[in-house]
Short mmCIF file of C-alpha atoms and ligand atoms in Angstrom, two decimals:
data_model
loop_
_atom_site.label_atom_id
_atom_site.label_comp_id
_atom_site.label_asym_id
_atom_site.label_seq_id
_atom_site.Cartn_x
_atom_site.Cartn_y
_atom_site.Cartn_z
CA UNK A 19 -3.94 2.70 26.61
CA UNK A 20 -6.25 3.14 29.59
CA UNK A 21 -8.65 0.40 30.74
CA UNK A 22 -11.52 2.55 29.61
CA UNK A 23 -10.08 3.01 26.13
CA UNK A 24 -9.45 -0.73 25.90
CA UNK A 25 -13.04 -1.46 26.84
CA UNK A 26 -14.26 1.07 24.30
CA UNK A 27 -12.10 -0.50 21.61
CA UNK A 28 -13.40 -4.01 22.43
CA UNK A 29 -16.95 -2.76 22.43
CA UNK A 30 -16.42 -1.02 19.11
CA UNK A 31 -15.02 -4.26 17.61
CA UNK A 32 -18.13 -6.16 18.69
CA UNK A 33 -20.49 -3.48 17.48
CA UNK A 34 -18.96 -2.87 14.08
CA UNK A 35 -18.77 -6.43 12.73
CA UNK A 36 -19.73 -6.63 9.07
CA UNK A 37 -23.29 -7.69 8.32
CA UNK A 38 -24.45 -6.10 11.54
CA UNK A 39 -27.49 -4.39 10.19
CA UNK A 40 -30.77 -6.09 9.35
CA UNK A 41 -31.77 -6.25 5.73
CA UNK A 42 -34.38 -3.50 5.27
CA UNK A 43 -36.04 -5.52 2.51
CA UNK A 44 -37.06 -8.06 5.14
CA UNK A 45 -39.20 -5.57 6.96
CA UNK A 46 -42.95 -5.97 6.66
CA UNK A 47 -45.40 -3.15 6.57
CA UNK A 48 -47.24 -2.14 9.67
CA UNK A 49 -50.76 -0.99 10.11
CA UNK A 50 -51.04 1.41 12.98
CA UNK A 51 -54.02 3.34 14.07
CA UNK A 52 -55.23 5.20 17.07
CA UNK A 53 -58.39 3.64 18.34
CA UNK A 54 -60.33 6.31 20.17
CA UNK A 55 -62.75 3.98 21.85
CA UNK A 56 -61.98 1.69 24.70
CA UNK A 57 -60.86 -1.87 24.33
CA UNK A 58 -62.98 -3.06 27.18
CA UNK A 59 -65.97 -0.80 26.64
CA UNK A 60 -65.22 1.10 29.82
CA UNK A 61 -65.36 4.71 28.62
CA UNK A 62 -65.72 6.11 32.12
CA UNK A 63 -62.63 4.22 33.26
CA UNK A 64 -60.70 5.76 30.37
CA UNK A 65 -61.85 9.23 31.35
CA UNK A 66 -60.85 8.62 34.95
CA UNK A 67 -57.33 7.54 34.06
CA UNK A 68 -57.09 9.97 31.16
CA UNK A 69 -55.91 7.57 28.48
CA UNK A 70 -57.04 6.33 25.14
CA UNK A 71 -55.94 2.95 23.97
CA UNK A 72 -53.25 3.05 21.30
CA UNK A 73 -53.28 -0.09 19.24
CA UNK A 74 -50.60 -1.58 17.02
CA UNK A 75 -52.22 -4.28 15.00
CA UNK A 76 -50.78 -6.92 12.74
CA UNK A 77 -52.35 -9.94 11.21
CA UNK A 78 -51.10 -13.23 12.52
CA UNK A 79 -51.09 -16.50 10.66
CA UNK A 80 -53.30 -18.29 13.08
CA UNK A 81 -55.57 -16.99 15.77
CA UNK A 82 -55.25 -17.85 19.40
CA UNK A 83 -57.75 -20.50 20.47
CA UNK A 84 -59.83 -17.83 22.20
CA UNK A 85 -59.40 -14.10 22.84
CA UNK A 86 -57.56 -13.14 25.98
CA UNK A 87 -55.56 -10.31 27.50
CA UNK A 88 -52.49 -10.07 29.63
CA UNK A 89 -50.74 -7.14 31.29
CA UNK A 90 -47.15 -5.89 31.26
CA UNK A 91 -45.40 -3.88 33.99
CA UNK A 92 -41.66 -3.24 34.04
CA UNK A 93 -38.82 -0.91 34.92
CA UNK A 94 -40.16 0.23 38.28
CA UNK A 95 -36.58 0.87 39.54
CA UNK A 96 -37.52 0.77 43.19
CA UNK A 97 -35.48 2.38 45.91
CA UNK A 98 -36.33 1.67 49.55
CA UNK A 99 -39.25 3.75 50.81
CA UNK A 100 -36.88 5.69 53.08
CA UNK A 101 -35.10 7.08 49.98
CA UNK A 102 -38.18 8.01 48.01
CA UNK A 103 -41.78 6.90 47.53
CA UNK A 104 -42.25 8.29 44.02
CA UNK A 105 -41.48 5.03 42.26
CA UNK A 106 -43.24 3.04 44.99
CA UNK A 107 -46.41 5.04 44.33
CA UNK A 108 -46.25 4.34 40.60
CA UNK A 109 -45.76 0.57 40.77
CA UNK A 110 -48.53 0.46 43.39
CA UNK A 111 -50.85 2.32 41.04
CA UNK A 112 -49.95 0.02 38.12
CA UNK A 113 -50.52 -3.10 40.24
CA UNK A 114 -53.96 -1.82 41.35
CA UNK A 115 -54.97 -1.01 37.78
CA UNK A 116 -53.87 -4.40 36.50
CA UNK A 117 -55.84 -6.08 39.27
CA UNK A 118 -58.90 -3.93 38.38
CA UNK A 119 -58.89 -4.92 34.68
CA UNK A 120 -62.34 -5.99 33.58
CA UNK A 121 -62.49 -8.52 32.06
CA UNK A 122 -59.45 -9.62 34.05
CA UNK A 123 -56.08 -10.25 32.45
CA UNK A 124 -55.09 -13.90 32.25
CA UNK A 125 -51.66 -13.09 33.70
CA UNK A 126 -49.16 -10.35 34.42
CA UNK A 127 -45.67 -10.34 32.96
CA UNK A 128 -43.16 -8.24 34.89
CA UNK A 129 -40.41 -7.39 32.42
CA UNK A 130 -37.40 -6.64 34.66
CA UNK A 131 -35.69 -3.79 36.55
CA UNK A 132 -38.01 -4.11 39.53
CA UNK A 133 -35.11 -2.76 41.67
CA UNK A 134 -32.79 0.19 41.13
CA UNK A 135 -29.57 -1.07 42.74
CA UNK A 136 -30.32 -4.78 43.09
CA UNK A 137 -30.48 -4.66 46.90
CA UNK A 138 -32.49 -7.29 48.77
CA UNK A 139 -34.77 -4.68 50.37
CA UNK A 140 -35.63 -3.20 46.96
CA UNK A 141 -36.44 -6.61 45.49
CA UNK A 142 -38.50 -7.55 48.55
CA UNK A 143 -40.41 -4.27 48.38
CA UNK A 144 -41.33 -4.96 44.75
CA UNK A 145 -42.35 -8.49 45.60
CA UNK A 146 -44.65 -7.21 48.38
CA UNK A 147 -46.32 -4.63 46.11
CA UNK A 148 -46.89 -7.16 43.32
CA UNK A 149 -48.82 -9.31 45.81
CA UNK A 150 -51.63 -6.83 45.12
CA UNK A 151 -51.95 -8.59 41.76
CA UNK A 152 -53.74 -11.86 42.42
CA UNK A 153 -53.70 -13.25 38.88
CA UNK A 154 -50.86 -15.45 37.67
CA UNK A 155 -47.52 -13.59 37.55
CA UNK A 156 -44.38 -14.39 35.59
CA UNK A 157 -41.13 -12.43 35.80
CA UNK A 158 -37.88 -11.96 33.93
CA UNK A 159 -34.90 -10.06 35.35
CA UNK A 160 -33.42 -6.70 34.35
CA UNK A 161 -29.78 -5.74 34.83
CA UNK A 162 -30.69 -3.61 37.85
CA UNK A 163 -32.04 -6.70 39.59
CA UNK A 164 -28.99 -8.84 39.04
CA UNK A 165 -25.51 -7.36 39.34
CA UNK A 166 -25.36 -6.53 43.05
CA UNK A 167 -25.51 -10.15 44.24
CA UNK A 168 -25.41 -11.82 40.78
CA UNK A 169 -29.05 -12.78 40.91
CA UNK A 170 -29.10 -14.52 44.27
CA UNK A 171 -32.03 -12.61 45.77
CA UNK A 172 -33.94 -12.44 42.49
CA UNK A 173 -33.72 -16.20 41.93
CA UNK A 174 -34.62 -16.85 45.60
CA UNK A 175 -37.82 -14.91 44.99
CA UNK A 176 -38.68 -15.93 41.42
CA UNK A 177 -36.65 -18.97 40.34
CA UNK A 178 -35.25 -19.47 36.86
CA UNK A 179 -34.78 -16.29 34.76
CA UNK A 180 -35.99 -18.09 31.59
CA UNK A 181 -39.07 -20.22 31.17
CA UNK A 182 -41.90 -21.21 28.81
CA UNK A 183 -45.58 -22.07 28.97
CA UNK A 184 -48.44 -22.53 26.53
CA UNK A 185 -51.66 -20.58 26.90
CA UNK A 186 -54.75 -20.71 24.68
CA UNK A 187 -52.86 -21.60 21.53
CA UNK A 188 -49.87 -19.31 22.10
CA UNK A 189 -46.39 -20.39 23.20
CA UNK A 190 -45.01 -17.85 25.66
CA UNK A 191 -41.27 -17.68 26.32
CA UNK A 192 -39.46 -15.64 28.96
CA UNK A 193 -35.91 -14.98 27.78
CA UNK A 194 -33.05 -13.86 30.01
CA UNK A 195 -31.03 -11.14 28.27
CA UNK A 196 -29.19 -9.69 31.27
CA UNK A 197 -27.16 -12.35 33.07
CA UNK A 198 -24.56 -13.09 30.39
CA UNK A 199 -22.49 -9.92 30.73
CA UNK A 200 -18.69 -10.07 30.42
CA UNK A 201 -16.69 -10.08 33.67
CA UNK A 202 -15.71 -6.42 34.02
CA UNK A 203 -15.38 -6.51 37.83
CA UNK A 204 -12.81 -9.17 38.85
CA UNK A 205 -9.71 -7.52 37.39
CA UNK A 206 -10.83 -4.16 38.68
CA UNK A 207 -11.48 -5.55 42.16
CA UNK A 208 -14.93 -4.04 42.18
CA UNK A 209 -17.13 -4.33 45.24
CA UNK A 210 -20.71 -5.53 44.59
CA UNK A 211 -21.79 -1.88 44.85
CA UNK A 212 -19.26 -0.77 42.22
CA UNK A 213 -20.25 -3.67 39.96
CA UNK A 214 -23.89 -2.66 40.17
CA UNK A 215 -23.15 1.05 39.74
CA UNK A 216 -21.21 0.40 36.53
CA UNK A 217 -24.10 -1.65 35.17
CA UNK A 218 -26.72 0.91 36.20
CA UNK A 219 -25.28 3.66 33.95
CA UNK A 220 -27.28 3.84 30.74
CA UNK A 221 -24.47 5.56 28.82
CA UNK A 222 -21.53 4.10 30.73
CA UNK A 223 -19.14 1.80 28.89
CA UNK A 224 -17.46 -0.10 31.74
CA UNK A 225 -19.89 -3.04 31.60
CA UNK A 226 -19.52 -3.17 27.79
CA UNK A 227 -21.98 -5.00 25.54
CA UNK A 228 -23.57 -6.92 28.42
CA UNK A 229 -26.96 -7.67 26.87
CA UNK A 230 -27.08 -11.09 25.25
CA UNK A 231 -28.95 -14.37 25.12
CA UNK A 232 -25.94 -16.72 25.21
CA UNK A 233 -25.21 -19.98 23.40
CA UNK A 234 -26.81 -22.25 26.03
CA UNK A 235 -30.02 -20.31 26.06
CA UNK A 236 -30.13 -20.15 22.25
CA UNK A 237 -29.95 -23.96 22.24
CA UNK A 238 -32.69 -24.06 24.87
CA UNK A 239 -34.80 -21.67 22.76
CA UNK A 240 -34.38 -23.83 19.67
CA UNK A 241 -35.33 -26.96 21.61
CA UNK A 242 -38.30 -25.23 23.24
CA UNK A 243 -39.64 -24.15 19.86
CA UNK A 244 -38.97 -27.43 18.05
CA UNK A 245 -42.16 -28.99 19.43
CA UNK A 246 -44.27 -26.01 18.33
CA UNK A 247 -46.19 -25.74 15.04
CA UNK A 248 -44.31 -23.16 12.91
CA UNK A 249 -47.50 -21.32 11.97
CA UNK A 250 -48.78 -20.89 15.54
CA UNK A 251 -48.21 -17.71 17.56
CA UNK A 252 -45.09 -17.32 19.69
CA UNK A 253 -44.68 -14.43 22.11
CA UNK A 254 -41.22 -13.85 23.57
CA UNK A 255 -40.74 -11.61 26.59
CA UNK A 256 -37.27 -10.15 27.10
CA UNK A 257 -35.82 -7.25 29.03
CA UNK A 258 -33.70 -5.97 26.11
CA UNK A 259 -34.95 -5.72 22.53
CA UNK A 260 -33.96 -8.74 20.41
CA UNK A 261 -32.45 -6.62 17.64
CA UNK A 262 -29.84 -3.92 17.22
CA UNK A 263 -31.40 -0.60 18.15
CA UNK A 264 -28.67 1.30 20.01
CA UNK A 265 -25.78 -0.84 21.33
CA UNK A 266 -24.01 1.86 23.43
CA UNK A 267 -27.05 1.83 25.75
CA UNK A 268 -27.47 -1.93 25.38
CA UNK A 269 -30.73 -1.32 23.56
CA UNK A 270 -30.09 -4.65 21.83
CA UNK A 271 -28.75 -8.14 22.45
CA UNK A 272 -25.27 -8.60 21.04
CA UNK A 273 -26.21 -12.01 19.58
CA UNK A 274 -29.40 -10.80 17.91
CA UNK A 275 -28.41 -12.39 14.60
CA UNK A 276 -28.27 -15.84 16.21
CA UNK A 277 -31.61 -15.18 17.90
CA UNK A 278 -33.10 -14.27 14.53
CA UNK A 279 -31.68 -17.44 12.98
CA UNK A 280 -33.45 -19.55 15.60
CA UNK A 281 -36.74 -17.68 15.12
CA UNK A 282 -36.65 -17.50 11.32
CA UNK A 283 -38.72 -20.67 10.64
CA UNK A 284 -41.62 -19.42 12.79
CA UNK A 285 -44.26 -17.41 10.98
CA UNK A 286 -45.72 -15.47 13.86
CA UNK A 287 -43.27 -14.23 16.48
CA UNK A 288 -43.80 -11.18 18.68
CA UNK A 289 -41.08 -9.89 20.99
CA UNK A 290 -42.28 -7.71 23.83
CA UNK A 291 -39.49 -6.00 25.73
CA UNK A 292 -38.64 -3.47 28.44
CA UNK A 293 -35.37 -1.62 29.23
CA UNK A 294 -35.90 1.17 26.69
CA UNK A 295 -38.65 2.91 28.73
CA UNK A 296 -40.34 4.20 25.57
CA UNK A 297 -42.79 3.47 22.78
CA UNK A 298 -40.93 1.53 20.11
CA UNK A 299 -41.88 -0.68 17.19
CA UNK A 300 -39.80 -2.71 14.78
CA UNK A 301 -40.09 -5.65 12.42
CA UNK A 302 -37.26 -7.88 11.25
CA UNK A 303 -38.21 -10.75 9.02
CA UNK A 304 -41.24 -12.41 10.56
CA UNK A 305 -40.54 -11.08 14.04
CA UNK A 306 -42.00 -7.89 15.31
CA UNK A 307 -40.78 -6.16 18.47
CA UNK A 308 -42.73 -3.85 20.71
CA UNK A 309 -41.08 -1.66 23.36
CA UNK A 310 -42.96 -1.05 26.59
CA UNK A 311 -43.24 1.96 28.87
CA UNK A 312 -41.58 2.03 32.30
CA UNK A 313 -43.46 3.11 35.39
CA UNK A 314 -40.35 4.96 36.66
CA UNK A 315 -39.22 7.43 33.97
CA UNK A 316 -39.10 7.66 30.16
CA UNK A 317 -35.69 7.40 28.50
CA UNK A 318 -35.10 9.71 25.53
CA UNK A 319 -34.93 8.15 22.09
CA UNK A 320 -31.39 7.14 21.20
CA UNK A 321 -29.29 9.59 19.11
CA UNK A 322 -29.50 7.15 16.19
CA UNK A 323 -31.02 3.81 15.29
CA UNK A 324 -34.66 4.41 16.21
CA UNK A 325 -36.59 1.89 14.08
CA UNK A 326 -38.30 3.56 11.13
CA UNK A 327 -41.54 1.82 12.03
CA UNK A 328 -41.70 3.56 15.38
CA UNK A 329 -44.40 6.14 15.75
CA UNK A 330 -42.65 8.22 18.42
CA UNK A 331 -44.17 8.90 21.78
CA UNK A 332 -44.89 12.41 22.89
CA UNK A 333 -42.19 14.52 24.53
CA UNK A 334 -43.18 14.49 28.17
CA UNK A 335 -43.62 17.18 30.76
CA UNK A 336 -40.60 16.84 33.08
CA UNK A 337 -42.59 18.39 35.91
CA UNK A 338 -45.17 15.61 35.89
CA UNK A 339 -43.89 12.34 37.33
CA UNK A 340 -46.85 10.48 35.84
CA UNK A 341 -46.18 11.69 32.31
CA UNK A 342 -44.50 9.41 29.76
CA UNK A 343 -44.76 6.35 31.98
CA UNK A 344 -47.25 3.59 32.67
CA UNK A 345 -47.97 -0.03 31.84
CA UNK A 346 -49.56 -2.01 28.99
CA UNK A 347 -52.51 -4.22 28.18
CA UNK A 348 -51.97 -6.74 25.40
CA UNK A 349 -54.79 -8.64 23.77
CA UNK A 350 -54.87 -11.64 21.46
CA UNK A 351 -58.24 -11.09 19.82
CA UNK A 352 -60.52 -13.39 17.86
CA UNK A 353 -59.72 -11.70 14.53
CA UNK A 354 -56.23 -13.19 14.32
CA UNK A 355 -54.64 -10.02 15.67
CA UNK A 356 -52.68 -8.95 18.70
CA UNK A 357 -53.18 -5.46 20.09
CA UNK A 358 -50.92 -3.36 22.29
CA UNK A 359 -52.58 -0.81 24.47
CA UNK A 360 -50.22 1.67 26.13
CA UNK A 361 -51.64 2.97 29.38
CA UNK A 362 -49.68 6.20 29.69
CA UNK A 363 -50.84 8.03 32.76
CA UNK A 364 -52.08 11.55 32.33
CA UNK A 365 -52.06 11.52 28.52
CA UNK A 366 -54.82 11.29 25.98
CA UNK A 367 -52.36 11.46 23.08
CA UNK A 368 -49.45 9.07 23.40
CA UNK A 369 -48.00 9.56 19.91
CA UNK A 370 -46.52 12.85 18.67
CA UNK A 371 -48.91 15.17 16.89
CA UNK A 372 -46.42 17.82 15.73
CA UNK A 373 -42.62 18.25 15.46
CA UNK A 374 -42.51 20.15 18.75
CA UNK A 375 -43.93 17.09 20.54
CA UNK A 376 -40.90 14.91 19.95
CA UNK A 377 -37.22 14.98 20.84
CA UNK A 378 -36.66 12.99 17.62
CA UNK A 379 -36.96 16.25 15.71
CA UNK A 380 -33.92 17.79 17.33
CA UNK A 381 -30.44 16.79 16.21
CA UNK A 382 -28.52 15.03 18.95
CA UNK A 383 -24.79 14.37 18.82
CA UNK A 384 -23.41 11.47 20.83
CA UNK A 385 -20.36 12.21 22.92
CA UNK A 386 -18.72 10.32 25.76
CA UNK A 387 -20.12 11.30 29.12
CA UNK A 388 -18.04 13.67 31.20
CA UNK A 389 -18.02 11.04 33.98
CA UNK A 390 -16.53 8.44 31.64
CA UNK A 391 -13.78 10.82 30.54
CA UNK A 392 -12.73 11.30 34.15
CA UNK A 393 -13.36 7.69 35.22
CA UNK A 394 -14.29 7.06 38.87
CA UNK A 395 -12.37 3.75 39.20
FE1 FE2 B 1760 -35.05 0.02 33.21
FE1 FE2 B 1761 -32.76 -2.32 32.05
#
């Protein structure tokens, strides 16, 4: 049996454990509506940028102490400027728009994959551009930031990959879902470049089910939450979604059941995540999860497993590099609700309006990639 087949078999064993799937009866209903006025009363701003706020709203058990907003940017996948400036231009635009928010955001969360190949110059370039944003910034890593030098440069720049702070009645937690991957490189004698390349393939299987929270961090999460009132809002930022969406692309964390066990006692948990580069919405038990746009490119929806509660995003124009991408404003308002506002550049309608708008309407069949069948290593 080849190494690749062995890895596939191991991955299959992890993915197909009994009891894998969430109980659909635990799902709550969602109220979604398109709000065709602007959150911040700035109609002219909306016309300039060509977007309408899209709001996902859900009642929470207890309001934040006062209304406030924060901004999310992620998945900028920067190459050095000498390779291309396309992605540089888009993170620069997002940073400027976040800084121009009026009223200002209380902080910016950067949700991972700032770099494409984890090189020091890519990470430094991102760090320089984010200096444009003068408000408080917090960051979590993506797999593209980590597996070239195993997080050395990222931690030099930003410190611990997991953290917590309280803000206006909400406990915020940054969770690291990328650094607990299995060792797929030592036996294969991979160079750092090969290790990163294997991790950077969305549909590659060499790195296996790398997304996970890990036992130590689960204990830390439990301890962090133990001092928090169970009815008060908790917002958890993670790079990967904290449920099982599509494991072959690591659109999950492999220990999502343990994560859910830790979160179960808390009445009002929101997980906001990157990595999927698409509009996504799910609820499991009392936790809801919201997928964020990338600034770099939109990934297609997975061939299966898209949460039923997702109102799909529009199929984008491949000729327009600003289509299907952007950043997000998130608001805890004074009516006990939290709103997500996708800022998708160049689009007035973010959600699909007709079957032709969405790739979800076409049947897709998952097959191994040609590259994996040949195997470069
Ligand atoms: Fe990404
Ligand atoms: Fe990612």
